[in-house]
Structures are given as structure tokens and as C-alpha cells.
mmCIF file with all atom_site columns, C-alpha atoms in Angstrom:
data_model
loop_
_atom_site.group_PDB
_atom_site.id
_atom_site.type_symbol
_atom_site.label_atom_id
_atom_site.label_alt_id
_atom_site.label_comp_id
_atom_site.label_asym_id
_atom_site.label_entity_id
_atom_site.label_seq_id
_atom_site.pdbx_PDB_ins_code
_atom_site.Cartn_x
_atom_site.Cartn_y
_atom_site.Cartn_z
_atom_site.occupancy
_atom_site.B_iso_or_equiv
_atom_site.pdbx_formal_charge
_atom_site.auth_seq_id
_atom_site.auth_comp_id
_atom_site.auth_asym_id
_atom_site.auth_atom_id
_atom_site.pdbx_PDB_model_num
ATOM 1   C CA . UNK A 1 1   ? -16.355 15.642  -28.188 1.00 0.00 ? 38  UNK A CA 1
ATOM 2   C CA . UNK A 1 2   ? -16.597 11.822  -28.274 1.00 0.00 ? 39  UNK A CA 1
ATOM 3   C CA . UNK A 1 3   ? -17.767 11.979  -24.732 1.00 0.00 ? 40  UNK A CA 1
ATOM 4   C CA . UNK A 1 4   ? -20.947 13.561  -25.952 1.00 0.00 ? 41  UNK A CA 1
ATOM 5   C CA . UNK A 1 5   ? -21.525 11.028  -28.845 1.00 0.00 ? 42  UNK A CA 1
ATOM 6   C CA . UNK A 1 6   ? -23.315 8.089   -26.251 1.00 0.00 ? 43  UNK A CA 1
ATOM 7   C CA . UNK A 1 7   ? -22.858 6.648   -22.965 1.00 0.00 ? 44  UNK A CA 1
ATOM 8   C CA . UNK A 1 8   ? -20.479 3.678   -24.563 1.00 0.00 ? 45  UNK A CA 1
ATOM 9   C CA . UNK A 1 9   ? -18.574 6.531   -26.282 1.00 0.00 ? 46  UNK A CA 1
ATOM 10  C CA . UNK A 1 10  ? -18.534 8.597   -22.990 1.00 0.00 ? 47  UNK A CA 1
ATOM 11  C CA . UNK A 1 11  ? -17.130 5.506   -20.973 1.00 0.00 ? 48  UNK A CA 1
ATOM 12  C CA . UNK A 1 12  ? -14.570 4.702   -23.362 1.00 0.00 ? 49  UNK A CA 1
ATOM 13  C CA . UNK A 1 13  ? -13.097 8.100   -23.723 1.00 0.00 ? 50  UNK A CA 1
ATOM 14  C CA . UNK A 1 14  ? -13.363 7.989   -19.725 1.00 0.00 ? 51  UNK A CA 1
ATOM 15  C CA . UNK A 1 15  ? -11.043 4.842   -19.763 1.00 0.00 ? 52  UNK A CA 1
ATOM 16  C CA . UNK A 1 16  ? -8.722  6.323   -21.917 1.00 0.00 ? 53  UNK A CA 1
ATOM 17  C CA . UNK A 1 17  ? -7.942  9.164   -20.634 1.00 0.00 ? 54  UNK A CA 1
ATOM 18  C CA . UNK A 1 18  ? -7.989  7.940   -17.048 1.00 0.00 ? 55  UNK A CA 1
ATOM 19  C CA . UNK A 1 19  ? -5.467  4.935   -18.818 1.00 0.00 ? 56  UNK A CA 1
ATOM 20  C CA . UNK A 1 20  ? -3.379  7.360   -20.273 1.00 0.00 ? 57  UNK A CA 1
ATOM 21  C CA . UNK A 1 21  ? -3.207  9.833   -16.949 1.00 0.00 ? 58  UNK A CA 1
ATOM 22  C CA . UNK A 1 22  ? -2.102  6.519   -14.732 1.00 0.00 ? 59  UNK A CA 1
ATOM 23  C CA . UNK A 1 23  ? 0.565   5.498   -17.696 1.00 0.00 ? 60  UNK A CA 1
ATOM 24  C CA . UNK A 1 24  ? 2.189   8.938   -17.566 1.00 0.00 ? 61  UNK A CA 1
ATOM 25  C CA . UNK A 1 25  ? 2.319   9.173   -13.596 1.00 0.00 ? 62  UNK A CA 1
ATOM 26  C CA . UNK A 1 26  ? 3.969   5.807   -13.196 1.00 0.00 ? 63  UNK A CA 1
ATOM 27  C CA . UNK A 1 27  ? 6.194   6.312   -16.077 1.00 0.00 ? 64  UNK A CA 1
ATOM 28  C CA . UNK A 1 28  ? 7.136   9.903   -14.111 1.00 0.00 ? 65  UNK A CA 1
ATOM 29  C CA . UNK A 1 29  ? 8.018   7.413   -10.870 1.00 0.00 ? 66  UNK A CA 1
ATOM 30  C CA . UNK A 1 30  ? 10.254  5.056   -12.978 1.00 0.00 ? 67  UNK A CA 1
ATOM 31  C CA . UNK A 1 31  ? 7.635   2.332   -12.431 1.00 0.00 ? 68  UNK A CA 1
ATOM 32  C CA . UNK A 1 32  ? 5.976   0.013   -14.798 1.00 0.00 ? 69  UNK A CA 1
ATOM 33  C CA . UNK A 1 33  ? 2.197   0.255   -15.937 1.00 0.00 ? 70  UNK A CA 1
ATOM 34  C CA . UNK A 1 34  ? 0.575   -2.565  -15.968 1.00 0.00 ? 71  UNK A CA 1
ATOM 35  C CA . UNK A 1 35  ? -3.445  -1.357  -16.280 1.00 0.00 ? 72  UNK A CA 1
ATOM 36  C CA . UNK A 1 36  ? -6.388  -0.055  -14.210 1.00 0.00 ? 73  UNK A CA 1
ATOM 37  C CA . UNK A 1 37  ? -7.355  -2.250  -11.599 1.00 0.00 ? 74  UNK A CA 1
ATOM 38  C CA . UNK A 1 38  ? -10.921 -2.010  -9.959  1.00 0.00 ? 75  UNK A CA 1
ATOM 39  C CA . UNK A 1 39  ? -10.713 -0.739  -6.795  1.00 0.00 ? 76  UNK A CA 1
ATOM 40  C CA . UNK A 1 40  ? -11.485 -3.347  -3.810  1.00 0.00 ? 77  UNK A CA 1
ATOM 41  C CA . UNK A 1 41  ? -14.596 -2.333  -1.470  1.00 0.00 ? 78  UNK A CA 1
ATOM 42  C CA . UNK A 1 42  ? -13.226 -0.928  1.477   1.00 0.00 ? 79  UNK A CA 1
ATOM 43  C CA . UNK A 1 43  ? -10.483 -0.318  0.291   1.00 0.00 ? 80  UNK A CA 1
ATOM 44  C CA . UNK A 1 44  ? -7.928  2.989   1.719   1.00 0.00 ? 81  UNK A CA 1
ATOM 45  C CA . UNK A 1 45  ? -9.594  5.115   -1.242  1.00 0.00 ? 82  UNK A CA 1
ATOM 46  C CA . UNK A 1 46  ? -13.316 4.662   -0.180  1.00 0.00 ? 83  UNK A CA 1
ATOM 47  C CA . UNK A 1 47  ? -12.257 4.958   3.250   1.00 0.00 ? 84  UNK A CA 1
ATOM 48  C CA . UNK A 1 48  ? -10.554 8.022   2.527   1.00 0.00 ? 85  UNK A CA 1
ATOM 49  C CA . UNK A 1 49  ? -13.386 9.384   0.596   1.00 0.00 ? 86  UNK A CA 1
ATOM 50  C CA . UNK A 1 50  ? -16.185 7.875   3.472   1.00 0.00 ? 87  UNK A CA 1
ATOM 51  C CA . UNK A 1 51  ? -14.643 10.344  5.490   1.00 0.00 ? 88  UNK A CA 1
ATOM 52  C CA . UNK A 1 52  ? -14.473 13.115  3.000   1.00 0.00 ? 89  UNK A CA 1
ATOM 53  C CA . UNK A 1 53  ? -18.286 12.411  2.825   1.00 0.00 ? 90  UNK A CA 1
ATOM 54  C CA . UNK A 1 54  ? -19.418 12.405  6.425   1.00 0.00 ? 91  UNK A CA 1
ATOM 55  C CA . UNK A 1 55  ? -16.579 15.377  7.013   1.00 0.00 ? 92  UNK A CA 1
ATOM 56  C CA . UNK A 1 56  ? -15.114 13.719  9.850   1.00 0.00 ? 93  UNK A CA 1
ATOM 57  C CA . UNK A 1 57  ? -11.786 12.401  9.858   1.00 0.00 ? 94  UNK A CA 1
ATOM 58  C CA . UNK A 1 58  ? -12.112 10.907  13.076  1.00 0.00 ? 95  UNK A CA 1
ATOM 59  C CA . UNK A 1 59  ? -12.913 6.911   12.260  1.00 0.00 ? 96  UNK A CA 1
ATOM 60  C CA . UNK A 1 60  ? -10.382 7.172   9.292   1.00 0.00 ? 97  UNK A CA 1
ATOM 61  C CA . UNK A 1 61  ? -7.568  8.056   11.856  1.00 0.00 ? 98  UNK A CA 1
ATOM 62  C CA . UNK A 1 62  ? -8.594  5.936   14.587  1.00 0.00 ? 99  UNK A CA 1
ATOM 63  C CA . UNK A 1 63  ? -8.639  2.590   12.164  1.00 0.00 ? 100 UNK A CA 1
ATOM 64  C CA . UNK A 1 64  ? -5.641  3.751   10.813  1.00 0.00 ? 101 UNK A CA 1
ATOM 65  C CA . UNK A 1 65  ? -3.572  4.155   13.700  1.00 0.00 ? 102 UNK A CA 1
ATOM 66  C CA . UNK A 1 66  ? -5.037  0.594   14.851  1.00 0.00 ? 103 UNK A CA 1
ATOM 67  C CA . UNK A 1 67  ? -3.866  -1.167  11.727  1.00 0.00 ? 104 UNK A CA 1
ATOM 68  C CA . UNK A 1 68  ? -0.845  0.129   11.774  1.00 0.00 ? 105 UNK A CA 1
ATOM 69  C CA . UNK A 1 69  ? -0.034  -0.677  15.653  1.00 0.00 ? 106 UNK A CA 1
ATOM 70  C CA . UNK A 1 70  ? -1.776  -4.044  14.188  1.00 0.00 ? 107 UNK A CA 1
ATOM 71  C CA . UNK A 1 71  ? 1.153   -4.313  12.148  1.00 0.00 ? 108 UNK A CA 1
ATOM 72  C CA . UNK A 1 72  ? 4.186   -3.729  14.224  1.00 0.00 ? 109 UNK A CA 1
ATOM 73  C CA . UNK A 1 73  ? 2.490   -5.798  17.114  1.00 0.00 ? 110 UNK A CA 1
ATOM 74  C CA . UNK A 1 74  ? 2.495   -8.820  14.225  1.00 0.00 ? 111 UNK A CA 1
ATOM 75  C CA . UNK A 1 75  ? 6.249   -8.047  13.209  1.00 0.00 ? 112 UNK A CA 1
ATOM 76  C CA . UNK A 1 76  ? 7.625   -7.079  16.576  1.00 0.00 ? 113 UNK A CA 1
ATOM 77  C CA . UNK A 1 77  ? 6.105   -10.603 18.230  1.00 0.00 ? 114 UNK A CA 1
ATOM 78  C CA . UNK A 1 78  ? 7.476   -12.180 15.260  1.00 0.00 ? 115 UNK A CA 1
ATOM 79  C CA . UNK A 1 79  ? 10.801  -11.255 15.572  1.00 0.00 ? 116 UNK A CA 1
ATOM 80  C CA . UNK A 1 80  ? 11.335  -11.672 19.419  1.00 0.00 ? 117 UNK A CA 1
ATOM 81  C CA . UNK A 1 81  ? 10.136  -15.315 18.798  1.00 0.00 ? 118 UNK A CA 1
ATOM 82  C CA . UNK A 1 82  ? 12.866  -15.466 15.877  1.00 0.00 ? 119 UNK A CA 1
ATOM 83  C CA . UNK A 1 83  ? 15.120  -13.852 18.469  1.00 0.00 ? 120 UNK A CA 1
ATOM 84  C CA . UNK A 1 84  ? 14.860  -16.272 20.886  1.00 0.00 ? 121 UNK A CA 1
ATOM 85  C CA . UNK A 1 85  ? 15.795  -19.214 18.887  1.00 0.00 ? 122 UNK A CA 1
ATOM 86  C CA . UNK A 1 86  ? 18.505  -17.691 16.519  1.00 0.00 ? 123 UNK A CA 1
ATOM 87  C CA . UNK A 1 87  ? 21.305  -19.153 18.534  1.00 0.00 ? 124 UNK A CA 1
ATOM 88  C CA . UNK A 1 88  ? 19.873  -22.510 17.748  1.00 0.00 ? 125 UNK A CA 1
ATOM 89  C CA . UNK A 1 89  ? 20.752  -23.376 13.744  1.00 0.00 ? 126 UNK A CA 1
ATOM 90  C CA . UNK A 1 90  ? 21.858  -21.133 10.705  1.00 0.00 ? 127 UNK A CA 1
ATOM 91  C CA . UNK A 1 91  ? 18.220  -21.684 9.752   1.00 0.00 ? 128 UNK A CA 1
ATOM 92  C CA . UNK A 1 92  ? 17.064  -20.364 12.839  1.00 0.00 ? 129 UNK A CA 1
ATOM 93  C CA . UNK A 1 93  ? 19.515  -17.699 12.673  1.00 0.00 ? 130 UNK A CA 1
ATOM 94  C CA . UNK A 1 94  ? 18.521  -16.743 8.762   1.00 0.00 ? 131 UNK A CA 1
ATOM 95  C CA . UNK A 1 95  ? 15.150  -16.890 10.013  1.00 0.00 ? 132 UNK A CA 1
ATOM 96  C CA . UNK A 1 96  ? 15.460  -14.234 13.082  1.00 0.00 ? 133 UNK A CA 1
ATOM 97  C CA . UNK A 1 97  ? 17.581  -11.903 10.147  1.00 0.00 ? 134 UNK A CA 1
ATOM 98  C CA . UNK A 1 98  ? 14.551  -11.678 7.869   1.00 0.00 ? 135 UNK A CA 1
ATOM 99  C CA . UNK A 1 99  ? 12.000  -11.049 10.800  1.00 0.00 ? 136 UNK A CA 1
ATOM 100 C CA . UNK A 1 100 ? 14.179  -8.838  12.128  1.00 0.00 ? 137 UNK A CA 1
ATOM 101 C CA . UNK A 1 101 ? 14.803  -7.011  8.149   1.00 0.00 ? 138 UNK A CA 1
ATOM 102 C CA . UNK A 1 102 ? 10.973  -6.938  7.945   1.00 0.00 ? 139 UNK A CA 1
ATOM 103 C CA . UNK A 1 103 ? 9.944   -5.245  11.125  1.00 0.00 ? 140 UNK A CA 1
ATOM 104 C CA . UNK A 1 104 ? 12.449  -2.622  10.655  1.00 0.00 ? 141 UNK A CA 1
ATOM 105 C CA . UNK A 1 105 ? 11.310  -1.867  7.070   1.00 0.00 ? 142 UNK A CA 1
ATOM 106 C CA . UNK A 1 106 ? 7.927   -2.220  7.933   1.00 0.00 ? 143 UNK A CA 1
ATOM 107 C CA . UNK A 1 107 ? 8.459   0.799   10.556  1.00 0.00 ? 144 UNK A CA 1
ATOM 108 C CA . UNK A 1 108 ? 10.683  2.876   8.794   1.00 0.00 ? 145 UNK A CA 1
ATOM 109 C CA . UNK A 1 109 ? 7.766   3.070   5.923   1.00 0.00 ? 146 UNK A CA 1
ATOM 110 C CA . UNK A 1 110 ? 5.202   3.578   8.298   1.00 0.00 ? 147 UNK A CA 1
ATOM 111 C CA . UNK A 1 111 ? 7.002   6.482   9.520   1.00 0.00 ? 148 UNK A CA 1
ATOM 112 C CA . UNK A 1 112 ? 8.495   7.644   6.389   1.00 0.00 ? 149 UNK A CA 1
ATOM 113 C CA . UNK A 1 113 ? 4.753   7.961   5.150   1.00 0.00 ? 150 UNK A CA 1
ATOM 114 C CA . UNK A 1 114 ? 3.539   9.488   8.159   1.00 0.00 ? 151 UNK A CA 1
ATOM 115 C CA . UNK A 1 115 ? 6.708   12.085  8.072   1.00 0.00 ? 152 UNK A CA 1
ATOM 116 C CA . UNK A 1 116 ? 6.217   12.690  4.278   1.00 0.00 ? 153 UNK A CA 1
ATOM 117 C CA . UNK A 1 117 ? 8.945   11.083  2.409   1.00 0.00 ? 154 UNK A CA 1
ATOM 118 C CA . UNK A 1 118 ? 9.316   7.956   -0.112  1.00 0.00 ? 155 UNK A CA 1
ATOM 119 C CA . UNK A 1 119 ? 6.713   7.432   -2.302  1.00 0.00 ? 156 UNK A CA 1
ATOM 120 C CA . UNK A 1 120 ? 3.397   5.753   -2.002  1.00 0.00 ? 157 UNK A CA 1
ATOM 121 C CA . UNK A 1 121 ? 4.676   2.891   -4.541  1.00 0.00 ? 158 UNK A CA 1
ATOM 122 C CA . UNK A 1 122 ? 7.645   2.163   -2.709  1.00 0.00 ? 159 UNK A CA 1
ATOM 123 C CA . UNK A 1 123 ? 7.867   -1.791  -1.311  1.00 0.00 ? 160 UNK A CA 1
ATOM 124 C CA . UNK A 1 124 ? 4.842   -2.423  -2.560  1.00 0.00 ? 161 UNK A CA 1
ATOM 125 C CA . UNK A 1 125 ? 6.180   -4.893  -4.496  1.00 0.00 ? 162 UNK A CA 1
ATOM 126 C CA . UNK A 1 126 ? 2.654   -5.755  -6.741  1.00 0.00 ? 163 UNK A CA 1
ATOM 127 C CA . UNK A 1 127 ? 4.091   -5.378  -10.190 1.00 0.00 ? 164 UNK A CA 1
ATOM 128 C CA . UNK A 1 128 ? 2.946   -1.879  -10.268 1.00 0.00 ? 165 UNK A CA 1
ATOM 129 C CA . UNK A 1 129 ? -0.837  -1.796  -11.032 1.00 0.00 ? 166 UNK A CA 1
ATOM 130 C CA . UNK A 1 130 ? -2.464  0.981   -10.010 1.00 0.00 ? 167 UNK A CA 1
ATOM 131 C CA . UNK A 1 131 ? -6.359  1.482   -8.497  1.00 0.00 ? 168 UNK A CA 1
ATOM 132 C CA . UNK A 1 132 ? -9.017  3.225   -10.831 1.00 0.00 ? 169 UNK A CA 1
ATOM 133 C CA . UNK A 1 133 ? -11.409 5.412   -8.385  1.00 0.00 ? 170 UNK A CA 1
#
């Protein structure tokens, strides 16, 4: 009913409820709310829904896939560099163990996501906001 009163009204009661829907879904993943936040142009969403609108998921896959070989190639270089000089110093050693701790976890939630288990949330280590579409 407020929806109907005026545009302002109609946005507001938009907010709200789209507030409220976000509040109860992280609260249901033990996480904290901490507000909407706008989503970023280009972000995964639009990307997701670019494809929905041309009905090809052919780009979306193919960039996908690329950022996410992106991403191990970064790690994986990273930690055989860290490997190489671990022998030299604790620091150097320290240094190879949390190259080494973030390529692995890296991986296993790039294939826990593409095998369909953990949650989207998990290491994503922002304080828990969530995007508004």
C-alpha cells in the first residue's frame, strides 16, 4: 500500500524491504549485516545478468575461466618465488608459508564454488556487506 502512495514512498518501501530481506539472509548464514551497498559497474551481478540478457552464456564463462586461471597463475608464481628463497631466513621462510597458505586456499575455493559447496560469503573477509541489484 505505501508503494502506491508516490515515487519517494515507493522507493522507500523498496529499500526496506530489500534491507530487511538482506538482514534476514545474513543473519540465516551467521554473518553480520552491515547495509546495502551499491553495486559496482561491471561487477559479477551485471555480468551475470549481461548474459541473461543477450542469452548467451558464452563470454560470461570464457572471462570467468580467464580470471580465475588469472588468479592461480598470480598465486602459483608467487609462491615458487617464495619457494625458492625459504631456505634463506625465518622471514623468508614465514614468507614462502603464507604464499604457499594463500594459493592453496585460493584453489580449494575456486573449486569448492565450482563443485557446489561453502558458501558464497566464505573468505571474503569484507565485514559482511552485501550488493543491492
Amino acid at each position: 500500500a505505501v508503494r502506491k502512495l508516490d515515487p519517494q514512498a515507493k522507493d522507500l518501501a523498496d529499500m526496506y524491504f530489500f534491507e530487511t530481506l538482506v538482514r534476514i539472509h545474513r543473519a540465516g548464514e551467521g554473518a553480520p549485516y552491515t547495509g546495502l551497498k551499491a553495486t559496482e559497474a561491471g561487477g559479477a551481478a551485471a555480468v551475470a545478468d549481461k548474459a541473461l540478457e543477450t542469452g548467451s552464456v558464452d563470454s560470461l564463462s570464457k572471462d570467468t575461466a580467464a580470471l580465475a586461471e588469472k588468479g592461480i597463475r598470480e598465486r602459483f608464481e608467487r609462491v615458487l618465488e617464495k619457494k625458492r628463497h625459504a631456505n634463506e631466513s625465518i622471514d623468508a621462510g614465514r614468507e614462502y608459508v603464507a604464499a604457499y597458505i594463500e594459493y592453496v586456499h585460493y584453489v580449494e575455493r575456486l573449486q569448492g564454488n565450482v563443485l557446489g559447496f561453502g558458501t558464497e560469503y566464505e573468505g571474503r573477509g569484507d565485514g559482511g556487506e552485501h550488493q543491492a541489484h
